[in-house]
Short mmCIF file of C-alpha atoms and ligand atoms in Angstrom, two decimals:
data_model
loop_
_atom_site.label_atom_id
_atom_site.label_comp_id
_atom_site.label_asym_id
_atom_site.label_seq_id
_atom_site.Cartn_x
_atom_site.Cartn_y
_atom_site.Cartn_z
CA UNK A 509 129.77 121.62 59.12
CA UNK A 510 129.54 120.36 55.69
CA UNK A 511 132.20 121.83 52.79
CA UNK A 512 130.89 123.70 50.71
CA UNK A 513 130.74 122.17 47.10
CA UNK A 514 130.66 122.70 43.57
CA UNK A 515 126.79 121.41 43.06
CA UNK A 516 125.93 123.64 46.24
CA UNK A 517 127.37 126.59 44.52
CA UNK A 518 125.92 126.24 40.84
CA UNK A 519 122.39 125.78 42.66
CA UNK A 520 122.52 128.93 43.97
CA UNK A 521 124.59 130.82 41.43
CA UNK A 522 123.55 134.63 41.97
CA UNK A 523 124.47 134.64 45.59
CA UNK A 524 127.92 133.46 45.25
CA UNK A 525 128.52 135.02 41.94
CA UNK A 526 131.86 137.14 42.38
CA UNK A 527 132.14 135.90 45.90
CA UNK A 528 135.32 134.28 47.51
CA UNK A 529 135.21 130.73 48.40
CA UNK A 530 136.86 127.72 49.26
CA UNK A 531 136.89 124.24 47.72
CA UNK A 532 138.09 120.99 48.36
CA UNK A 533 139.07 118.69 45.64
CA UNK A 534 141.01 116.39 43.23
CA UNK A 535 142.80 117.45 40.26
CA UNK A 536 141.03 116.13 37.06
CA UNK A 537 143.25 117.48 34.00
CA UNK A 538 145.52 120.81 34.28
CA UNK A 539 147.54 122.84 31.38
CA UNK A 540 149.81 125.74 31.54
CA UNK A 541 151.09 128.39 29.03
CA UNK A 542 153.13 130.86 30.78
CA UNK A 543 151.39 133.82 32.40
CA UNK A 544 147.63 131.53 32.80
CA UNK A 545 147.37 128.16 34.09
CA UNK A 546 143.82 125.88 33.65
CA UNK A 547 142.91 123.25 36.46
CA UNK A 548 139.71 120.94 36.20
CA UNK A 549 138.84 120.74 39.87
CA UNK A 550 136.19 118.25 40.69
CA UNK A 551 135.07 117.98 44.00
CA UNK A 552 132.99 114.36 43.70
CA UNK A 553 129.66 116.69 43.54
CA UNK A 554 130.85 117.78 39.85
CA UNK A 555 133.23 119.94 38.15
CA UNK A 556 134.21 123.21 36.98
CA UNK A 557 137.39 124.87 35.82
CA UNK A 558 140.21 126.97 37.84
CA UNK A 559 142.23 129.70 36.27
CA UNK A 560 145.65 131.02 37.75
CA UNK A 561 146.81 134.13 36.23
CA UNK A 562 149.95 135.31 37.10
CA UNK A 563 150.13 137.99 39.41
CA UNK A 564 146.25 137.86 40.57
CA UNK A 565 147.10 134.32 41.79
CA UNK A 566 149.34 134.22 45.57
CA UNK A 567 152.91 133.66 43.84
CA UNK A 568 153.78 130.24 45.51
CA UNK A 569 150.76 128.85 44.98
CA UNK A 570 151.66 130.11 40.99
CA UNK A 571 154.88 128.27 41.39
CA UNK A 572 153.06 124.93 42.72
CA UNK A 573 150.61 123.94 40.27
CA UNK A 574 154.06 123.08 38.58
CA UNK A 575 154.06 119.98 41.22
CA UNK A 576 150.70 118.92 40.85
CA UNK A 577 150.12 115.54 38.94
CA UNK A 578 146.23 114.13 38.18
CA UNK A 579 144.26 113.28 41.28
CA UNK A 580 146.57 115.30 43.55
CA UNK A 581 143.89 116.76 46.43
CA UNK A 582 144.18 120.34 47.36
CA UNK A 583 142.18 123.15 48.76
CA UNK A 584 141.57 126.03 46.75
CA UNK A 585 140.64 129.80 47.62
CA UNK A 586 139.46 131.75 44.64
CA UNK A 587 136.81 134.38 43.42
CA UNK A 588 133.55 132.54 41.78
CA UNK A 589 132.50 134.46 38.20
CA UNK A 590 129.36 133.34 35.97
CA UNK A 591 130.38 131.47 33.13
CA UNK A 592 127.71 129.94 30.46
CA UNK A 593 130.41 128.10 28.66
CA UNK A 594 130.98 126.15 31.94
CA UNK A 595 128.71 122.86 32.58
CA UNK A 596 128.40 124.03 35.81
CA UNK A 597 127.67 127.78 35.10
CA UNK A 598 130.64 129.26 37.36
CA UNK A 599 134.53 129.46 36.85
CA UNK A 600 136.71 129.68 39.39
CA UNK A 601 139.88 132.73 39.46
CA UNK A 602 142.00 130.87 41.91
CA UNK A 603 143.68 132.81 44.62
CA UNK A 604 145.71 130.74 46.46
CA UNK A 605 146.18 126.58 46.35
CA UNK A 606 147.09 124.39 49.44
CA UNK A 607 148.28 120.91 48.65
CA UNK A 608 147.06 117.97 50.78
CA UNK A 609 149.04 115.30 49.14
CA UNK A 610 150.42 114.90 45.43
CA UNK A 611 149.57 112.18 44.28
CA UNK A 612 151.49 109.29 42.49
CA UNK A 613 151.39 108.76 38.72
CA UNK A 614 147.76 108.03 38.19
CA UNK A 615 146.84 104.65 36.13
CA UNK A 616 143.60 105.96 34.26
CA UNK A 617 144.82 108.99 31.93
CA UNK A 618 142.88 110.70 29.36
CA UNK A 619 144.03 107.74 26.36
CA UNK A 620 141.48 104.94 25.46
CA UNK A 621 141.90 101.59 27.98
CA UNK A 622 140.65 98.33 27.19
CA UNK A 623 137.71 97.50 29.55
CA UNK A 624 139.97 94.53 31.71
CA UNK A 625 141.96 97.22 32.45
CA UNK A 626 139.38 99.82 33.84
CA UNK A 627 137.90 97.03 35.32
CA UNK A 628 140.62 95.84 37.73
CA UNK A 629 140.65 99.60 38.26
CA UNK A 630 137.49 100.36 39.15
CA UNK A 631 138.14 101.16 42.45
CA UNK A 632 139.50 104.26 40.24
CA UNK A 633 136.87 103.96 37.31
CA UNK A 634 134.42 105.36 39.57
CA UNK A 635 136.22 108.82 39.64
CA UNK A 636 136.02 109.23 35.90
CA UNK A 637 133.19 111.55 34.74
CA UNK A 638 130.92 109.04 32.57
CA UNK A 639 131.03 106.41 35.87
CA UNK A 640 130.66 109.27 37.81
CA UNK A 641 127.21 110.39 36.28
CA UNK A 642 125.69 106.93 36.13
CA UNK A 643 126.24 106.35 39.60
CA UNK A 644 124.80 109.10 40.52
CA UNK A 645 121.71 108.39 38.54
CA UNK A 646 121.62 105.53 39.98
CA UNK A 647 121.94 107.00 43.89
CA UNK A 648 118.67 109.11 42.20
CA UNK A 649 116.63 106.51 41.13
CA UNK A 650 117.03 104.51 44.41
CA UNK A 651 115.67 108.01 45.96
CA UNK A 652 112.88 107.59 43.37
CA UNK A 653 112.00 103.66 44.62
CA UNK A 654 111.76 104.59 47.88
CA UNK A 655 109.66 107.72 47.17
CA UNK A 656 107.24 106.21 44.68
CA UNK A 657 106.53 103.38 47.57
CA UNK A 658 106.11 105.08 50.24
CA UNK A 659 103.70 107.83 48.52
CA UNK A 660 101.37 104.62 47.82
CA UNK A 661 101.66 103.44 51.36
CA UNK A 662 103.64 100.05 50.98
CA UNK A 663 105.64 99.30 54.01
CA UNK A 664 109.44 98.67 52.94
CA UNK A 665 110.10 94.56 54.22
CA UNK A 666 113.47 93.01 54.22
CA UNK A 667 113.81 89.70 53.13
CA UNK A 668 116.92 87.22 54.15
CA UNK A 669 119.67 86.96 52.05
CA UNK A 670 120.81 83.86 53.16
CA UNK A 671 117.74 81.47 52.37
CA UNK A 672 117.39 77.52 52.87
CA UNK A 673 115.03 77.63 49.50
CA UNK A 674 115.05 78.67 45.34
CA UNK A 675 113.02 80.77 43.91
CA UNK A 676 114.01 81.13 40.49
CA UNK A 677 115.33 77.54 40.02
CA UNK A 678 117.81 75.60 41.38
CA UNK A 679 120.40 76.21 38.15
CA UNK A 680 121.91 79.76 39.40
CA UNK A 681 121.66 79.00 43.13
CA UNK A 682 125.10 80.53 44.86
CA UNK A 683 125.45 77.96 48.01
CA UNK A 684 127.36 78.26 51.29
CA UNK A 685 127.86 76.11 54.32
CA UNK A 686 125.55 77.26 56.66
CA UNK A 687 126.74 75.21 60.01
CA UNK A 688 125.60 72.11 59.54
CA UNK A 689 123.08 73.09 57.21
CA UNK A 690 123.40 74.23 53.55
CA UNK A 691 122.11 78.02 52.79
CA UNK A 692 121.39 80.12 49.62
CA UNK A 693 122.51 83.54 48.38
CA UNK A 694 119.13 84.53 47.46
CA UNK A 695 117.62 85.03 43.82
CA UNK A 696 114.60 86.81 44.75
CA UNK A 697 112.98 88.06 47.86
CA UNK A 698 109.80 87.47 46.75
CA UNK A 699 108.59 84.59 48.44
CA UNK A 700 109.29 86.57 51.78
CA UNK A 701 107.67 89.56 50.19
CA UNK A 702 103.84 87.18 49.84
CA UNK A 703 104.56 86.90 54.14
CA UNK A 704 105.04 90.33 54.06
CA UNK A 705 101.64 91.27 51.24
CA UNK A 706 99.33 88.87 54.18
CA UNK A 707 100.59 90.73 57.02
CA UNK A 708 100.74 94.59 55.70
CA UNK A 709 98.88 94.50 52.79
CA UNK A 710 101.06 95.74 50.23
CA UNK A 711 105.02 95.74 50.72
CA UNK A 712 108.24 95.91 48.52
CA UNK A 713 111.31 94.46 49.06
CA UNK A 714 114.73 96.35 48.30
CA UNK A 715 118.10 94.73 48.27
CA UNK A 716 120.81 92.69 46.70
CA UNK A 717 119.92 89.54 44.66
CA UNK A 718 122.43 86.58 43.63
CA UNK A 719 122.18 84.56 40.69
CA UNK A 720 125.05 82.33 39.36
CA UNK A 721 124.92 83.32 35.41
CA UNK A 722 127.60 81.50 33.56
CA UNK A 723 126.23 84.20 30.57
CA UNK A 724 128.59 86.91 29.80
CA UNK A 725 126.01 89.53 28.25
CA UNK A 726 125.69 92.95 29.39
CA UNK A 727 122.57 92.57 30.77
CA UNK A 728 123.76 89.71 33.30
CA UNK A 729 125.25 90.20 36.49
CA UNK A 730 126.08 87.64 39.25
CA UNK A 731 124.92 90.32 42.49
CA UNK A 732 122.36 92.51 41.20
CA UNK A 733 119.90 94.46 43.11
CA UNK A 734 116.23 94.02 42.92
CA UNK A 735 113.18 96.12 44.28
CA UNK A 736 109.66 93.67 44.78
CA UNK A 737 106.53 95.19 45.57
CA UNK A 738 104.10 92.49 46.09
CA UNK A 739 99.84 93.08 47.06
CA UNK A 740 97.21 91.48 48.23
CA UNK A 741 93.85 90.99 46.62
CA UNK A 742 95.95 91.59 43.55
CA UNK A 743 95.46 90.34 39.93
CA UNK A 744 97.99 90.14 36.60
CA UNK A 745 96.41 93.45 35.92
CA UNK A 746 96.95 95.25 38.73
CA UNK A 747 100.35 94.02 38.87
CA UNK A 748 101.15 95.60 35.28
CA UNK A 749 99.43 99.14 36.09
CA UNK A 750 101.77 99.25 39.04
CA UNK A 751 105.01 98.18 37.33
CA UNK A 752 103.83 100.89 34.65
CA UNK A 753 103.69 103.60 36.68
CA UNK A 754 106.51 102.72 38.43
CA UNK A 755 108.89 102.80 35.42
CA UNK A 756 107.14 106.25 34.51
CA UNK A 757 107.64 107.66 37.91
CA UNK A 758 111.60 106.65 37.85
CA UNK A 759 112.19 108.25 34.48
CA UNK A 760 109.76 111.62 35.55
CA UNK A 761 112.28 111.81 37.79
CA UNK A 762 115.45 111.02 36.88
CA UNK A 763 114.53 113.84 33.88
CA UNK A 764 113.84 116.13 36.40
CA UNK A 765 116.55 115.58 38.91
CA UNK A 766 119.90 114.00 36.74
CA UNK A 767 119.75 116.89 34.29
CA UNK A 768 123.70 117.47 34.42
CA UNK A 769 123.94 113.77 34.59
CA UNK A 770 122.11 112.68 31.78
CA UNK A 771 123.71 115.84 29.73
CA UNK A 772 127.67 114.34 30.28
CA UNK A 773 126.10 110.96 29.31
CA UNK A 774 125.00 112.55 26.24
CA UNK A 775 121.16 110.48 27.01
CA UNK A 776 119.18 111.53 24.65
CA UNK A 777 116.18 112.84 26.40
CA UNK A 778 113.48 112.95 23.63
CA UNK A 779 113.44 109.39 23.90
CA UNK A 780 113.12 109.19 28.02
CA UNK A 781 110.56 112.21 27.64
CA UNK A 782 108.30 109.72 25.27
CA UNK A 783 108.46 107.07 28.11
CA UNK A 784 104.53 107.69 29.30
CA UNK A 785 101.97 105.73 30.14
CA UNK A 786 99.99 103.91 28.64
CA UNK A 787 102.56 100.85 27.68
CA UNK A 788 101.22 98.78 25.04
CA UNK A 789 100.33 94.99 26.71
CA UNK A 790 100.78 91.93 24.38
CA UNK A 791 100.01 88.11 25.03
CA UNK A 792 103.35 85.63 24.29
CA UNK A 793 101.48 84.69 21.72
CA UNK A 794 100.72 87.76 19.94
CA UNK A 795 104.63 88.36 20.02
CA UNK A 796 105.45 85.45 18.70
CA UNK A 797 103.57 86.39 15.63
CA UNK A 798 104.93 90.23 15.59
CA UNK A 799 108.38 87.84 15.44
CA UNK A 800 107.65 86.10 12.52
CA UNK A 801 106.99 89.39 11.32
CA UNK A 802 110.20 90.53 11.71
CA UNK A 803 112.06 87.50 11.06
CA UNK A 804 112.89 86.04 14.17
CA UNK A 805 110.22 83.09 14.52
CA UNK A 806 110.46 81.01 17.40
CA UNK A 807 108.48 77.92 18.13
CA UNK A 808 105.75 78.21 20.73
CA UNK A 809 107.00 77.68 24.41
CA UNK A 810 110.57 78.90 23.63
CA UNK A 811 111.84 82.10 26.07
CA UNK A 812 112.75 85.15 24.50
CA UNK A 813 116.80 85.81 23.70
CA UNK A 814 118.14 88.90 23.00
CA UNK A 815 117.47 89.26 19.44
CA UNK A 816 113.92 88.85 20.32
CA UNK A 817 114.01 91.15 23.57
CA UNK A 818 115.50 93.84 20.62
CA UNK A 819 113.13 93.18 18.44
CA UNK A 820 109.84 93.65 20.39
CA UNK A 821 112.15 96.66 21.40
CA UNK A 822 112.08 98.11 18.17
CA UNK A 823 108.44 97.41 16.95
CA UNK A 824 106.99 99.66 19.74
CA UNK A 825 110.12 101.89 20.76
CA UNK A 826 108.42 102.16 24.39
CA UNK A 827 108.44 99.37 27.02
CA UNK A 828 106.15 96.73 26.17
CA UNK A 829 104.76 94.24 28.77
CA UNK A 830 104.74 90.48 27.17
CA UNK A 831 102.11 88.44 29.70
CA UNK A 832 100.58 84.71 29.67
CA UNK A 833 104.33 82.86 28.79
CA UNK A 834 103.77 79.15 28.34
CA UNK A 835 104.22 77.84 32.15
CA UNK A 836 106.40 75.42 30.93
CA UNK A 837 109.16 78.04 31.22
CA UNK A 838 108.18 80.24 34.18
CA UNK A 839 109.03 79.43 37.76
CA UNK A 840 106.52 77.21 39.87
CA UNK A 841 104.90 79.52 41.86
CA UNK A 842 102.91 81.73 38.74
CA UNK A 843 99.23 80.96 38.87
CA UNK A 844 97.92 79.45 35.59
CA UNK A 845 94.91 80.04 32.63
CA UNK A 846 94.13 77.61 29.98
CA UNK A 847 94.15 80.61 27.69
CA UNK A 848 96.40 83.42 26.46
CA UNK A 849 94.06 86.12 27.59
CA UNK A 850 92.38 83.58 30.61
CA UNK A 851 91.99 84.90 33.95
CA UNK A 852 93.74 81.99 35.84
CA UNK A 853 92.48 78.87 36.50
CA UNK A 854 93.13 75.97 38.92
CA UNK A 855 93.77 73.41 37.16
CA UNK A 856 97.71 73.54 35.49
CA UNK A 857 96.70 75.46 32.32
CA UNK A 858 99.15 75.75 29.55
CA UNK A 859 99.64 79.50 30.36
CA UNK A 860 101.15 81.38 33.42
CA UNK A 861 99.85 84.92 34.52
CA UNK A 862 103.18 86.10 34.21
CA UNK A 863 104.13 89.52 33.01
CA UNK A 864 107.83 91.23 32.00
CA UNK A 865 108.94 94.52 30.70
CA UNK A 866 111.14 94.72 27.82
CA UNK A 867 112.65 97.83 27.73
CA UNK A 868 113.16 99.63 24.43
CA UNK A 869 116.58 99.50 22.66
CA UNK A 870 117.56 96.14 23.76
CA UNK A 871 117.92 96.85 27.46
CA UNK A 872 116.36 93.88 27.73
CA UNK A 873 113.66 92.89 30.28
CA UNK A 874 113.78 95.37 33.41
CA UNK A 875 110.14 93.83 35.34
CA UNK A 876 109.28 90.08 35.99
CA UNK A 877 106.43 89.24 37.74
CA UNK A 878 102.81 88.34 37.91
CA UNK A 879 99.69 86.67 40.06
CA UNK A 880 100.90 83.82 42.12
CA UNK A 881 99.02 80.41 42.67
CA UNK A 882 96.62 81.09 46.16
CA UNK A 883 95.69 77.58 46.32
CA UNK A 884 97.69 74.98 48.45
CA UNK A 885 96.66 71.72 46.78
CA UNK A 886 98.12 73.10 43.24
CA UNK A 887 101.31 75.05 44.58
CA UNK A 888 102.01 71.58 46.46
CA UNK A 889 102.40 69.81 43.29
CA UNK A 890 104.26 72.40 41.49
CA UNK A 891 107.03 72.10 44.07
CA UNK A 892 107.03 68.63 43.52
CA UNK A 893 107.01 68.61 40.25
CA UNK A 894 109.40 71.20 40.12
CA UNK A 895 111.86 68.99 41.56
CA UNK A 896 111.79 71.25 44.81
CA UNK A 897 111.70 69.45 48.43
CA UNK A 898 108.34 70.33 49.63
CA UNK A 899 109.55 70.29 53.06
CA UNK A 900 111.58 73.48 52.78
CA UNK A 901 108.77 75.68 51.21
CA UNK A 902 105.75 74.35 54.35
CA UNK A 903 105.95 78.03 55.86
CA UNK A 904 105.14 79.31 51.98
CA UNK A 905 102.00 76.76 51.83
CA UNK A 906 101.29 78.02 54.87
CA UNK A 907 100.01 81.86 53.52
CA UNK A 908 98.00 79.20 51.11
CA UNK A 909 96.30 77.55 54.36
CA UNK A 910 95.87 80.77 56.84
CA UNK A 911 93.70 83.12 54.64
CA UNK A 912 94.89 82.86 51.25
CA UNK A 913 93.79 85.49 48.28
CA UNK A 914 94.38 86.35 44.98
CA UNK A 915 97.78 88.19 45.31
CA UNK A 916 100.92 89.49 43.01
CA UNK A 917 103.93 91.34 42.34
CA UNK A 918 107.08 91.94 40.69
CA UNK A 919 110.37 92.19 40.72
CA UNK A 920 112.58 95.48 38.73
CA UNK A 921 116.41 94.95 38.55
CA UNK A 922 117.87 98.35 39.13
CA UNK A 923 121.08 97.87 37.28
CA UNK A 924 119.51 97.29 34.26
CA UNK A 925 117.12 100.15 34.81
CA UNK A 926 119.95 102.35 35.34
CA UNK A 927 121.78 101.49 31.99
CA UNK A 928 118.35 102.70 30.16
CA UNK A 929 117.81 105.45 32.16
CA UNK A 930 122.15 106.91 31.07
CA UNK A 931 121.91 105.31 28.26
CA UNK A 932 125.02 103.21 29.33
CA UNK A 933 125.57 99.93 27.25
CA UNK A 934 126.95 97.52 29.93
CA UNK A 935 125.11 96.84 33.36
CA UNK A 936 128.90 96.68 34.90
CA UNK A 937 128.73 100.68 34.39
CA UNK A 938 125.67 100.69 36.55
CA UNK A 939 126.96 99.55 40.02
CA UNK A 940 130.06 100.69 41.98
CA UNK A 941 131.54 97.19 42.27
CA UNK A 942 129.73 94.91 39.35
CA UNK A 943 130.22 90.77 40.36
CA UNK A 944 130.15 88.70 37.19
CA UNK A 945 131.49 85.41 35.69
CA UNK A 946 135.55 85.72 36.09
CA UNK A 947 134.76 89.30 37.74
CA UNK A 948 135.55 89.12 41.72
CA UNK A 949 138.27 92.33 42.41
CA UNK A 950 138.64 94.66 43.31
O1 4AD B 509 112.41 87.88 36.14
P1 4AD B 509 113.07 87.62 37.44
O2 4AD B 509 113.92 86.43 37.56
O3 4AD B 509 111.89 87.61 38.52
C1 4AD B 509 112.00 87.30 39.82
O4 4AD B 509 113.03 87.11 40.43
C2 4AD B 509 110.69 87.36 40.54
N1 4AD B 509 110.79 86.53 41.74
C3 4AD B 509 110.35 88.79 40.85
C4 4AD B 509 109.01 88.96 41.52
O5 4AD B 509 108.01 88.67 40.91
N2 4AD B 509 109.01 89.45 42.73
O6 4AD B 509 113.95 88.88 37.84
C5 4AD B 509 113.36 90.16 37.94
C6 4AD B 509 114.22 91.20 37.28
C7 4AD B 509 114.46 90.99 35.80
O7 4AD B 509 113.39 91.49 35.04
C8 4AD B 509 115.74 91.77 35.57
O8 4AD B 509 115.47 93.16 35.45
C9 4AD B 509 116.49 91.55 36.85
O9 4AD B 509 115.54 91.19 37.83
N3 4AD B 509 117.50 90.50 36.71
C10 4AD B 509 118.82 90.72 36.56
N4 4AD B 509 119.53 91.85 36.49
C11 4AD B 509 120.88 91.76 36.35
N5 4AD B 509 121.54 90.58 36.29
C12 4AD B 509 120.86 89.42 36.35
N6 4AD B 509 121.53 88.27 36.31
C13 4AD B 509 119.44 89.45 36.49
N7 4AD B 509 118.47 88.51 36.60
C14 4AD B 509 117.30 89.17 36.73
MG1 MG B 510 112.38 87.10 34.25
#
């Protein structure tokens, strides 16, 4: 049987209202003056407040929460009354406590620590009520990726993580002895995910990515997780209205299932309700000229940094998609036009059909993606020229020689979608065990 819990009960408030129940939980905070004693129980589903009065409370049990330090688990027995001044709408008038163990003198108290600190902690961390709410947004918007796929009928494929190929260049590749081979964490699971688009039509891949950053930016992360849809008979286009509704689809539903969530993060909601199609779509070019504008020129075929991620940010306060990036600095499989609005051509134009989403106030880029070369003459020099060993990407050329078609896709990292979605300023908040540079424990 499953306990009963503090989300089940608020949920269904009416029916349990002045009803006697049992819960099983940690001790958050507790304070005592004389005849009426306050415990913050939370369960791990949320959190509401206990009250002991003296002499409506079982007398030992009155005695014990004396004993009872932070995080100590118990069970508690106690009348549930309505309570609008509580988060969760109920308080509890405790009848009787049972200890299960009292716990040791907890590391992580209500005072300010320094982020090292929480961080070698974090084991911990993840009980505290901000990391608390962002995970669970996050547990709700992987409910929401799975959902907003499988309502469109693309069949979930799972790439390898240990690969014998790049995909996003050879400069963050994590490598491990593979036998007598060498193998790759890998970057992306894309290039598994165009198998996938010419055997089921349209797919999406779903699980944890590797890149070795050396950055330190709180956007970066060294295992990140990544969900890739990738279709057939699909254009640049087509690959930006599904990204769009995509990101829609996530925050329609993170608004209307992380409401208690998003409250303790203190999101502010306005902005997530604004979040609605359509997304304005610029050219690389036309950016580069909104800026200048703003005083942050760049010469042509330079990648965004932050500062200009912000910016774009800020001119349209809504995710903006930024397509046709000089090829020079996109990866080798994008398809290319000889012009910032061309449709893709096949000879190696100066622009890729590449598209990203920069989220709004400077979340940085959540989507990468775009239409991927279909013809096996020009991929086969892009390898090369890429510096890639053409014999390690044959099965790829192969989907280029058995039936090949205009086809595309991209790739969303969640952890940065998550730290827009709370509102949270670091990515490390947005994952239960974030792996960066120097960051390996717990
Ligand atoms: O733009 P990226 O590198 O694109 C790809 O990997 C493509 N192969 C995807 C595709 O077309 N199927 O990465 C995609 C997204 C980025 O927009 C960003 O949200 C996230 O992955 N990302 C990271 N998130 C956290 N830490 C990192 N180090 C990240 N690198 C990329
Ligand atoms: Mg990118």
């Amino acid at each position: 049987m499953t306990r009963m819990t503090i989300s089940s009960i608020a949920k269904n408030l009416e029916a349990y209202d002045g009803k006697t129940v049992s819960l099983c939980g940690w001790i958050h905070q507790k304070r005592s003056s004389g005849k009426i004693k306050f415990m913050m129980l939370r369960d791990g589903s949320g959190i509401t407040q206990g009250v002991l009065v003296k002499g409506e409370c079982e007398e030992t049990s009155f005695e014990e929460f004396e004993k009872l330090t932070q995080e100590s688990s118990i069970k508690v027995t106690g009348k549930i009354r309505k309570d609008a001044r509580s988060k969760v709408g109920f308080e509890l008038t405790v009848q009787k406590i049972e200890v299960v163990q009292i716990a040791q003198e907890y590391p992580i108290s209500n005072k300010e620590h320094g982020v090292e600190f929480l961080m070698e902690h974090r084991h911990l961390w993840i009980r505290s009520q901000r990391q608390w709410a962002a995970l669970r947004v996050r547990s709700e918007i992987f409910f929401a990726i799975q959902q907003f796929f499988r309502e469109r009928g693309f069949i979930r494929f799972d790439p390898p993580i240990l690969t014998p190929t790049s995909c996003e260049g050879t400069s963050t590749l994590f490598s491990t002895p593979y036998f007598d081979e060498k193998a790759f964490l890998t970057q992306s699971g894309q290039l598994y995910g165009e198998t996938g688009a010419f055997a089921f039509g349209n797919i999406y891949t779903f699980g944890p990515t590797f890149r070795a950053e050396k950055s330190k930016t709180r956007k970066h992360l060294t295992e990140f997780w990544m969900v890739e849809p990738e279709m057939a008979f699909a254009t640049l286009t087509d690959v930006m209205d599904l990204g769009e509704a995509f990101v829609c689809h996530i925050i329609k539903h993170c608004l209307e299932h992380c409401q208690p969530e998003l409250a303790l993060l203190e999101r502010n909601q306005k902005e997530l309700e604004s979040i609605v199609s359509p997304f304005p779509r610029i050219s690389y070019d036309e950016a580069l000229k909104i800026l200048e504008k703003r005083g942050h020129s760049i010469p042509w075929g330079e990648d965004f940094g932050a500062p200009h991620e912000t910016a774009l940010g800020e001119e349209f306060g809504k995710p903006v998609f930024i397509h046709h990036f000089p090829s020079k600095i996109k990866a080798f499989y994008f398809k290319h036009a000889d012009a910032p609005d061309g449709e893709g051509v096949d000879h190696d134009g100066k622009y890729a059909l590449g598209a990203d989403l920069i989220a709004p106030f400077g979340y940085g880029e959540i989507i990468g993606g775009g239409q991927r070369e279909d013809q096996v003459d020009v991929l086969t020099r892009r390898i090369t020229e890429h510096g890639l060993n053409l014999k390690d990407y044959e099965w790829y050329l192969d989907l280029r020689r058995f039936g090949s078609v205009p086809h595309g896709g991209f790739g969303l990292g969640v952890e940065r979608t998550v730290a827009w979605v709370t509102g949270v300023e670091h990515v490390r908040e947005t994952i239960p065990f974030p792996r960066m540079l120097n960051h390996l424990k717990p």
